[in-house]
Tab-separated table of C-alpha atoms in Angstrom:
chain	number	residue	atom	x	y	z
H	1	MET	CA	73.438	24.228	-70.990
H	2	ALA	CA	73.103	27.643	-72.617
H	3	LYS	CA	70.919	27.949	-75.642
H	4	PRO	CA	72.768	28.461	-78.948
H	5	LYS	CA	73.111	32.051	-80.080
H	6	ASN	CA	73.400	33.182	-83.674
H	7	LYS	CA	76.520	35.311	-83.267
H	8	SER	CA	78.642	33.189	-80.950
H	9	GLN	CA	77.650	29.631	-81.721
H	10	THR	CA	76.810	29.507	-85.404
H	11	GLN	CA	78.755	30.242	-88.538
H	12	PRO	CA	76.956	33.298	-89.927
H	13	VAL	CA	75.952	34.002	-93.497
H	14	PHE	CA	77.852	37.324	-93.443
H	15	PRO	CA	81.528	36.645	-92.667
H	16	GLN	CA	84.170	39.344	-92.410
H	17	TYR	CA	84.529	41.445	-95.536
H	18	LYS	CA	88.171	41.986	-96.532
H	19	GLY	CA	87.975	44.408	-99.439
H	20	VAL	CA	89.836	44.763	-102.729
H	21	GLU	CA	93.306	43.446	-103.599
H	22	GLU	CA	95.382	44.000	-106.734
H	23	LEU	CA	96.670	40.595	-107.842
H	24	ILE	CA	98.688	41.767	-110.839
H	25	PRO	CA	98.273	44.884	-112.987
H	26	GLN	CA	94.674	45.088	-114.263
H	27	VAL	CA	93.448	42.093	-112.241
H	28	TYR	CA	91.744	42.487	-108.840
H	29	SER	CA	89.862	40.375	-106.330
H	30	ILE	CA	87.401	41.288	-103.594
H	31	THR	CA	87.104	38.903	-100.661
H	32	THR	CA	83.552	38.338	-99.434
H	33	PHE	CA	81.591	35.178	-98.623
H	34	GLY	CA	81.683	34.552	-102.374
H	35	ASN	CA	84.778	36.017	-104.008
H	36	VAL	CA	84.488	38.677	-106.705
H	37	GLY	CA	87.030	39.483	-109.399
H	38	PHE	CA	87.352	42.329	-111.841
H	39	ILE	CA	89.670	43.091	-114.714
H	40	VAL	CA	90.293	46.659	-115.864
H	41	THR	CA	90.880	47.086	-119.605
H	42	GLU	CA	91.121	50.060	-121.949
H	43	GLU	CA	87.604	49.305	-123.187
H	44	GLY	CA	85.897	48.771	-119.848
H	45	VAL	CA	85.737	46.531	-116.811
H	46	VAL	CA	84.895	42.829	-116.758
H	47	VAL	CA	83.458	41.638	-113.433
H	48	VAL	CA	83.482	37.983	-112.386
H	49	ASP	CA	80.685	37.272	-109.897
H	50	THR	CA	78.970	39.853	-107.717
H	51	ALA	CA	78.576	38.145	-104.306
H	52	ILE	CA	75.329	38.134	-102.330
H	53	HIS	CA	72.632	40.771	-102.696
H	54	GLN	CA	73.661	42.580	-99.506
H	55	PHE	CA	77.221	43.130	-100.776
H	56	GLY	CA	76.200	44.802	-104.042
H	57	GLU	CA	77.071	48.353	-102.976
H	58	LEU	CA	80.347	47.254	-101.376
H	59	ILE	CA	81.380	45.577	-104.623
H	60	ARG	CA	80.503	48.663	-106.639
H	61	ASN	CA	82.405	50.928	-104.233
H	62	ASP	CA	85.497	48.725	-104.300
H	63	ILE	CA	85.574	48.763	-108.076
H	64	ARG	CA	85.296	52.554	-108.018
H	65	LYS	CA	88.278	52.801	-105.666
H	66	VAL	CA	90.336	51.401	-108.540
H	67	THR	CA	88.745	52.712	-111.733
H	68	ASP	CA	86.021	54.977	-113.045
H	69	ALA	CA	85.745	53.010	-116.286
H	70	PRO	CA	82.297	51.680	-117.207
H	71	ILE	CA	81.401	48.065	-116.507
H	72	HIS	CA	81.416	46.295	-119.863
H	73	SER	CA	80.571	42.699	-118.915
H	74	ILE	CA	79.561	40.736	-115.821
H	75	ILE	CA	80.208	36.992	-115.784
H	76	TYR	CA	78.331	34.666	-113.449
H	77	THR	CA	80.439	31.615	-112.605
H	78	HIS	CA	77.126	30.012	-111.637
H	79	GLY	CA	73.703	31.000	-110.386
H	80	HIS	CA	74.037	30.546	-106.627
H	81	TYR	CA	72.853	33.346	-104.366
H	82	ASP	CA	76.354	34.131	-103.091
H	83	HIS	CA	77.767	34.691	-106.579
H	84	ALA	CA	75.184	36.314	-108.826
H	85	PHE	CA	72.929	38.572	-106.789
H	86	GLY	CA	74.987	41.649	-105.935
H	87	VAL	CA	74.705	42.541	-109.616
H	88	TRP	CA	71.825	44.952	-109.014
H	89	ALA	CA	74.182	47.652	-107.711
H	90	LEU	CA	76.310	47.579	-110.862
H	91	LEU	CA	73.252	47.761	-113.110
H	92	LYS	CA	71.796	50.605	-111.067
H	93	GLU	CA	75.055	52.550	-111.229
H	94	ALA	CA	75.318	52.163	-115.008
H	95	GLU	CA	71.807	53.538	-115.408
H	96	GLU	CA	72.508	56.475	-113.086
H	97	ARG	CA	75.754	57.314	-114.882
H	98	GLY	CA	74.248	56.986	-118.323
H	99	ASP	CA	76.612	54.135	-119.205
H	100	PRO	CA	75.505	51.308	-121.492
H	101	LYS	CA	73.918	48.461	-119.555
H	102	PRO	CA	76.623	45.936	-118.620
H	103	ARG	CA	76.309	42.691	-120.522
H	104	ILE	CA	75.638	39.716	-118.227
H	105	ILE	CA	77.175	36.452	-119.443
H	106	ALA	CA	76.523	32.979	-118.040
H	107	HIS	CA	76.050	29.371	-119.013
H	108	GLU	CA	72.643	28.589	-120.491
H	109	ASN	CA	71.670	26.482	-117.464
H	110	VAL	CA	71.723	29.569	-115.229
H	111	VAL	CA	68.399	30.489	-116.833
H	112	LYS	CA	66.911	27.151	-115.771
H	113	ARG	CA	68.346	27.592	-112.278
H	114	PHE	CA	66.774	31.029	-111.848
H	115	ASN	CA	63.440	29.666	-113.069
H	116	ARG	CA	63.634	26.803	-110.554
H	117	TYR	CA	64.561	29.120	-107.698
H	118	GLN	CA	61.500	31.256	-108.363
H	119	GLU	CA	59.217	28.231	-108.631
H	120	LEU	CA	60.549	26.989	-105.268
H	121	GLN	CA	60.982	30.365	-103.577
H	122	GLY	CA	59.471	29.216	-100.278
H	123	GLN	CA	61.536	26.045	-100.148
H	124	GLN	CA	64.712	27.976	-100.974
H	125	GLU	CA	63.992	30.421	-98.158
H	126	PHE	CA	63.370	27.567	-95.708
H	127	ILE	CA	66.456	25.459	-96.437
H	128	ASN	CA	68.866	28.372	-96.802
H	129	ARG	CA	67.810	29.847	-93.473
H	130	ILE	CA	68.996	26.622	-91.867
H	131	GLN	CA	72.099	26.046	-93.991
H	132	PHE	CA	73.493	29.553	-93.499
H	133	SER	CA	72.039	30.305	-90.051
H	134	VAL	CA	70.419	33.442	-91.427
H	135	PRO	CA	69.588	35.938	-88.653
H	136	ASP	CA	65.958	36.617	-87.817
H	137	GLY	CA	64.541	39.518	-89.791
H	138	THR	CA	66.834	38.891	-92.774
H	139	SER	CA	65.623	37.172	-95.928
H	140	ALA	CA	67.671	34.122	-96.897
H	141	VAL	CA	67.040	34.513	-100.618
H	142	PRO	CA	66.582	37.550	-102.871
H	143	LYS	CA	63.399	38.248	-104.773
H	144	GLU	CA	64.997	40.020	-107.751
H	145	TYR	CA	66.658	38.047	-110.560
H	146	HIS	CA	68.865	39.495	-113.279
H	147	TYR	CA	69.024	36.970	-116.091
H	148	PRO	CA	72.028	36.731	-118.429
H	149	ASP	CA	71.938	38.670	-121.686
H	150	LEU	CA	74.319	36.245	-123.379
H	151	THR	CA	74.482	32.507	-122.737
H	152	TYR	CA	76.617	29.753	-124.194
H	153	HIS	CA	76.601	25.954	-124.358
H	154	ASP	CA	80.180	24.673	-124.107
H	155	ARG	CA	82.722	27.468	-124.622
H	156	LEU	CA	82.657	31.190	-125.252
H	157	SER	CA	85.568	33.518	-125.946
H	158	PHE	CA	85.695	37.280	-126.336
H	159	ARG	CA	88.379	39.947	-126.439
H	160	LEU	CA	88.279	43.288	-124.690
H	161	GLY	CA	91.019	45.859	-124.312
H	162	GLY	CA	93.735	43.525	-125.538
H	163	LEU	CA	92.777	40.644	-123.239
H	164	THR	CA	91.128	37.331	-124.057
H	165	PHE	CA	88.398	35.964	-121.820
H	166	GLU	CA	87.837	32.236	-122.320
H	167	LEU	CA	84.695	30.917	-120.636
H	168	ARG	CA	84.506	27.162	-120.204
H	169	PHE	CA	81.532	25.147	-119.034
H	170	GLY	CA	81.877	22.463	-116.397
H	171	MET	CA	79.672	20.528	-114.004
H	172	GLY	CA	80.584	20.241	-110.345
H	173	GLU	CA	78.821	21.925	-107.451
H	174	THR	CA	76.284	23.022	-110.064
H	175	ASP	CA	75.216	22.100	-113.590
H	176	ASP	CA	75.595	25.705	-114.790
H	177	ALA	CA	79.220	26.403	-113.880
H	178	THR	CA	81.677	28.583	-115.779
H	179	TRP	CA	85.378	28.991	-115.149
H	180	ILE	CA	87.351	31.740	-116.828
H	181	TRP	CA	90.871	31.668	-118.269
H	182	ILE	CA	92.708	34.867	-119.229
H	183	PRO	CA	95.766	33.566	-121.111
H	184	GLU	CA	97.619	36.884	-121.385
H	185	LYS	CA	97.584	37.157	-117.600
H	186	LYS	CA	97.750	33.418	-116.811
H	187	VAL	CA	94.815	33.915	-114.449
H	188	ILE	CA	91.912	31.564	-113.741
H	189	PHE	CA	88.686	32.414	-111.949
H	190	SER	CA	87.503	28.977	-110.867
H	191	GLY	CA	84.166	29.749	-109.254
H	192	ASP	CA	83.165	27.031	-106.807
H	193	PHE	CA	85.249	24.330	-108.435
H	194	LEU	CA	87.650	25.369	-105.660
H	195	LEU	CA	86.641	26.826	-102.298
H	196	TRP	CA	89.270	25.958	-99.636
H	197	SER	CA	87.211	23.095	-98.285
H	198	PHE	CA	86.414	19.563	-99.264
H	199	PRO	CA	84.165	20.010	-102.321
H	200	ASN	CA	80.545	20.795	-101.521
H	201	LEU	CA	79.426	17.719	-103.420
H	202	GLY	CA	76.720	16.246	-101.222
H	203	ASN	CA	74.866	19.168	-99.690
H	204	PRO	CA	72.011	17.434	-97.804
H	205	PHE	CA	69.527	20.157	-98.814
H	206	LYS	CA	70.339	20.497	-102.496
H	207	VAL	CA	70.042	18.849	-105.899
H	208	GLN	CA	72.478	16.407	-107.500
H	209	ARG	CA	76.122	17.375	-108.008
H	210	TYR	CA	78.773	15.902	-110.284
H	211	GLU	CA	82.026	14.424	-108.984
H	212	THR	CA	83.751	13.141	-112.154
H	213	GLU	CA	82.943	16.222	-114.218
H	214	TRP	CA	84.210	18.332	-111.308
H	215	ALA	CA	87.517	16.459	-111.448
H	216	ASP	CA	87.645	16.934	-115.231
H	217	ALA	CA	87.391	20.711	-114.857
H	218	LEU	CA	90.118	20.859	-112.204
H	219	GLU	CA	92.468	18.776	-114.344
H	220	GLN	CA	91.834	21.091	-117.294
H	221	MET	CA	92.683	24.105	-115.129
H	222	ALA	CA	95.937	22.509	-113.972
H	223	SER	CA	96.941	21.728	-117.565
H	224	LEU	CA	96.961	25.446	-118.428
H	225	HIS	CA	99.722	26.191	-115.870
H	226	PRO	CA	98.079	29.326	-114.434
H	227	GLN	CA	100.060	31.640	-112.189
H	228	ILE	CA	97.042	32.949	-110.270
H	229	LEU	CA	93.768	31.217	-109.429
H	230	VAL	CA	90.901	33.035	-107.731
H	231	PRO	CA	88.646	30.435	-106.061
H	232	GLY	CA	84.951	30.832	-105.397
H	233	HIS	CA	85.679	31.131	-101.681
H	234	GLY	CA	88.851	31.651	-99.699
H	235	PRO	CA	92.356	32.959	-100.432
H	236	VAL	CA	93.831	33.424	-103.889
H	237	ILE	CA	96.170	30.583	-104.928
H	238	ARG	CA	99.458	31.295	-106.711
H	239	GLY	CA	102.236	29.540	-108.586
H	240	GLU	CA	102.994	25.839	-108.325
H	241	LYS	CA	100.482	25.391	-105.521
H	242	ILE	CA	97.646	25.783	-108.046
H	243	LYS	CA	98.526	22.522	-109.779
H	244	LYS	CA	98.773	20.667	-106.467
H	245	VAL	CA	95.442	21.977	-105.200
H	246	CYS	CA	93.620	21.245	-108.459
H	247	LEU	CA	95.020	17.753	-108.953
H	248	ASN	CA	94.716	16.649	-105.337
H	249	THR	CA	91.113	17.844	-105.208
H	250	ALA	CA	90.421	15.998	-108.456
H	251	ARG	CA	92.100	12.879	-107.034
H	252	ALA	CA	89.909	13.026	-103.930
H	253	LEU	CA	86.761	13.225	-106.045
H	254	ARG	CA	87.836	10.394	-108.342
H	255	TYR	CA	88.840	8.216	-105.401
H	256	LEU	CA	85.433	8.502	-103.728
H	257	HIS	CA	83.690	7.925	-107.060
H	258	GLU	CA	85.690	4.773	-107.754
H	259	GLU	CA	85.234	3.357	-104.249
H	260	VAL	CA	81.471	3.928	-104.209
H	261	VAL	CA	80.984	2.537	-107.717
H	262	LYS	CA	83.135	-0.515	-106.899
H	263	ARG	CA	80.942	-1.323	-103.913
H	264	LEU	CA	77.739	-0.738	-105.836
H	265	ASN	CA	78.968	-3.317	-108.334
H	266	GLN	CA	79.556	-5.704	-105.421
H	267	GLY	CA	75.964	-5.289	-104.214
H	268	ALA	CA	76.694	-3.032	-101.251
H	269	TRP	CA	74.099	-0.676	-99.786
H	270	ILE	CA	74.616	2.841	-98.481
H	271	GLU	CA	75.255	1.942	-94.817
H	272	GLN	CA	78.063	-0.445	-95.725
H	273	ILE	CA	79.579	2.032	-98.171
H	274	LEU	CA	79.582	4.823	-95.591
H	275	GLU	CA	81.273	2.491	-93.114
H	276	GLU	CA	83.994	1.323	-95.495
H	277	VAL	CA	84.963	4.307	-97.645
H	278	GLN	CA	87.328	6.890	-96.225
H	279	LEU	CA	89.489	9.499	-97.887
H	280	PRO	CA	93.175	8.474	-98.116
H	281	GLU	CA	95.176	9.901	-95.230
H	282	ASP	CA	97.469	12.020	-97.406
H	283	LEU	CA	94.450	13.787	-98.918
H	284	ALA	CA	92.547	14.092	-95.648
H	285	LYS	CA	95.485	16.057	-94.210
H	286	LYS	CA	95.402	18.746	-96.910
H	287	SER	CA	94.204	22.067	-95.493
H	288	TYR	CA	92.290	22.841	-98.677
H	289	LEU	CA	90.396	19.542	-98.359
H	290	ALA	CA	89.363	20.047	-94.742
H	291	PRO	CA	85.645	19.289	-94.185
H	292	ILE	CA	84.786	22.911	-93.494
H	293	TYR	CA	81.874	23.200	-95.941
H	294	GLY	CA	81.469	19.965	-97.831
H	295	CYS	CA	82.723	16.701	-96.329
H	296	PRO	CA	83.487	13.167	-97.569
H	297	THR	CA	80.402	11.662	-95.900
H	298	PHE	CA	78.107	14.042	-97.764
H	299	ALA	CA	80.029	13.336	-100.977
H	300	ILE	CA	79.534	9.582	-100.620
H	301	HIS	CA	75.791	10.136	-100.237
H	302	ALA	CA	75.796	12.252	-103.410
H	303	ILE	CA	77.685	9.685	-105.469
H	304	TYR	CA	75.440	6.884	-104.224
H	305	ARG	CA	72.333	8.934	-105.019
H	306	ARG	CA	73.614	9.615	-108.528
H	307	TYR	CA	73.941	5.943	-109.435
H	308	ALA	CA	71.389	4.241	-107.174
H	309	GLY	CA	67.870	4.861	-105.904
H	310	TRP	CA	66.707	5.786	-102.434
H	311	TYR	CA	66.144	2.174	-101.301
H	312	ASP	CA	68.644	1.237	-98.577
H	313	GLY	CA	68.525	-2.561	-98.888
H	314	ASN	CA	66.195	-3.264	-95.963
H	315	PRO	CA	62.730	-4.401	-97.140
H	316	SER	CA	61.271	-3.098	-93.873
H	317	HIS	CA	62.040	0.403	-95.096
H	318	LEU	CA	60.339	0.119	-98.488
H	319	PHE	CA	56.887	1.053	-97.167
H	320	PRO	CA	57.738	2.012	-93.578
H	321	SER	CA	55.348	2.652	-90.741
H	322	LYS	CA	55.018	6.203	-89.478
H	323	THR	CA	57.788	7.280	-87.149
H	324	ALA	CA	55.209	8.026	-84.454
H	325	ASP	CA	53.782	4.495	-84.633
H	326	ILE	CA	57.227	2.909	-84.317
H	327	ALA	CA	58.102	5.209	-81.418
H	328	LYS	CA	54.880	4.332	-79.610
H	329	GLU	CA	55.643	0.598	-79.776
H	330	ILE	CA	59.220	1.050	-78.550
H	331	VAL	CA	58.174	3.257	-75.630
H	332	ASN	CA	55.397	0.838	-74.689
H	333	LEU	CA	57.983	-1.957	-74.509
H	334	THR	CA	60.650	-0.103	-72.556
H	335	GLY	CA	58.981	2.804	-70.803
H	336	THR	CA	59.858	6.467	-71.131
H	337	GLU	CA	62.055	6.596	-68.039
H	338	ALA	CA	64.237	3.680	-69.125
H	339	LEU	CA	64.809	5.207	-72.558
H	340	LEU	CA	65.561	8.618	-71.104
H	341	ASN	CA	68.029	7.221	-68.575
H	342	ARG	CA	69.775	5.148	-71.227
H	343	ALA	CA	70.032	8.187	-73.519
H	344	LYS	CA	71.618	10.164	-70.670
H	345	ALA	CA	74.071	7.345	-70.003
H	346	LEU	CA	75.037	7.216	-73.664
H	347	LYS	CA	75.546	10.975	-73.632
H	348	GLU	CA	77.919	10.677	-70.676
H	349	ALA	CA	79.775	7.897	-72.499
H	350	GLY	CA	80.201	10.122	-75.549
H	351	GLU	CA	77.791	8.096	-77.714
H	352	ILE	CA	75.921	11.193	-78.831
H	353	GLN	CA	74.414	9.791	-82.024
H	354	LEU	CA	73.026	6.685	-80.322
H	355	ALA	CA	71.570	8.866	-77.578
H	356	LEU	CA	69.800	10.976	-80.198
H	357	HIS	CA	68.128	7.905	-81.680
H	358	LEU	CA	66.801	6.859	-78.278
H	359	VAL	CA	65.497	10.266	-77.251
H	360	ASP	CA	63.690	10.528	-80.597
H	361	PHE	CA	61.523	7.543	-79.646
H	362	ILE	CA	60.294	9.523	-76.643
H	363	ILE	CA	59.709	12.735	-78.596
H	364	TYR	CA	57.915	11.103	-81.511
H	365	ASN	CA	55.695	8.933	-79.318
H	366	PRO	CA	52.283	10.662	-79.488
H	367	GLU	CA	51.388	9.362	-76.018
H	368	THR	CA	54.363	10.829	-74.131
H	369	ALA	CA	52.798	13.024	-71.448
H	370	ASP	CA	55.693	15.361	-70.631
H	371	LEU	CA	58.259	16.080	-73.344
H	372	LYS	CA	60.151	18.901	-71.641
H	373	GLU	CA	63.072	16.808	-70.389
H	374	ALA	CA	63.360	14.906	-73.667
H	375	HIS	CA	63.424	18.124	-75.718
H	376	GLU	CA	66.070	19.623	-73.434
H	377	LEU	CA	68.191	16.487	-73.658
H	378	LYS	CA	67.926	16.421	-77.440
H	379	ALA	CA	68.950	20.081	-77.584
H	380	GLU	CA	72.048	19.309	-75.504
H	381	LEU	CA	72.866	16.332	-77.710
H	382	LEU	CA	72.543	18.408	-80.882
H	383	GLN	CA	74.811	21.074	-79.441
H	384	ALA	CA	77.333	18.350	-78.659
H	385	LYS	CA	77.112	17.117	-82.258
H	386	ALA	CA	77.699	20.665	-83.485
H	387	GLU	CA	80.836	20.908	-81.370
H	388	GLN	CA	82.121	17.657	-82.872
H	389	THR	CA	81.741	18.690	-86.511
H	390	THR	CA	83.732	21.094	-88.649
H	391	SER	CA	81.285	21.143	-91.566
H	392	PHE	CA	79.607	24.534	-91.871
H	393	ILE	CA	76.429	22.917	-93.174
H	394	ALA	CA	76.227	20.113	-90.613
H	395	ARG	CA	77.023	22.462	-87.747
H	396	ASN	CA	74.234	24.854	-88.661
H	397	ILE	CA	71.756	21.984	-89.057
H	398	PHE	CA	72.590	20.751	-85.559
H	399	LEU	CA	72.408	24.210	-83.995
H	400	ASN	CA	69.142	25.033	-85.745
H	401	GLY	CA	67.749	21.769	-84.392
H	402	ALA	CA	68.985	22.597	-80.891
H	403	ARG	CA	67.230	25.968	-80.948
H	404	ARG	CA	64.025	24.298	-82.038
H	405	GLU	CA	64.221	21.724	-79.234
H	406	TYR	CA	64.761	24.433	-76.614
H	407	GLN	CA	61.712	26.275	-77.937
H	408	LEU	CA	59.631	23.097	-77.741
H	409	ALA	CA	60.800	22.533	-74.165
H	410	LYS	CA	59.303	25.812	-72.951
């Protein structure tokens, strides 16, 4: 089987850039991996998010295709790398033009996020390289941080050029999230509260996320009856569809929350909960809830983690033996050849996950003499898992693992 290649077999960190679109007079969006919005007023431009670092100049150039007015304010919907780090180009331009420095506005927790990212710079580089399948030679995380000039706690409102910008705090994918309502235009910029995928609630690499507060924010958005909603990722949503998308996404989050909490109260452990809880069929069929980025399984893990500890209910796992020691005992009982043959048979039968567990005993056994065949088999199994999943995150984890196994097989 061919080894996975970055361009053809992974979902890259730099998807197709689609440029600027006028939504209604004065209001524009720019489609990138993380969407950008800007509003042109008589007193200057307000920018909502600035995409990833590499898109900074593209964002600046797109704004200048529309207006030469100075940038007045830049709002971060949250502090993730794909939303707040193209800002450098706008700040640089203002300095070169002699314009006043644009005011950066964000929730107060963005400051804490930036501090944490810098403290864990190496870890952020490591996990984001895997999550986004970052090409070799490209840094996964920026080194330069532009902190907000103005922060707020719950709500912040300002007027500019005859328009009102209402910033509202919410917790969802992050604990520093802002969504923006412009009542005169009936426009919402939702940030990552909406992203044309099942909510990215349980990212296996990242910190805790917040399902009920996420639903609260979406229900608040729907109650305002917006005519245009610019999501954090994906196409702009218009008209009556906004209410449906917001409320159905909120319903999905509340459903999973209620089902997990109900089972926790019944004394269930994570394995049982994962087996029993599934998204209702009518919600699972919604295109905007497809498991493209987040997925219900990850969300269930996140909800469980929020309300319970890491213990899984099996006392054998409280102070477990080393994986290598367990593998050695299993291989000594069965033999390497028997395990390998059974893993191959399971692969042929389509039982990919079970086959992975068996081949791991061979790989982790410190006494296995020749690991080449086991590494190659695991690589093939991981590629098969990648082909079975639609989740961007899960797919890249599997393909990164497959590449590693092929390298170890050399």
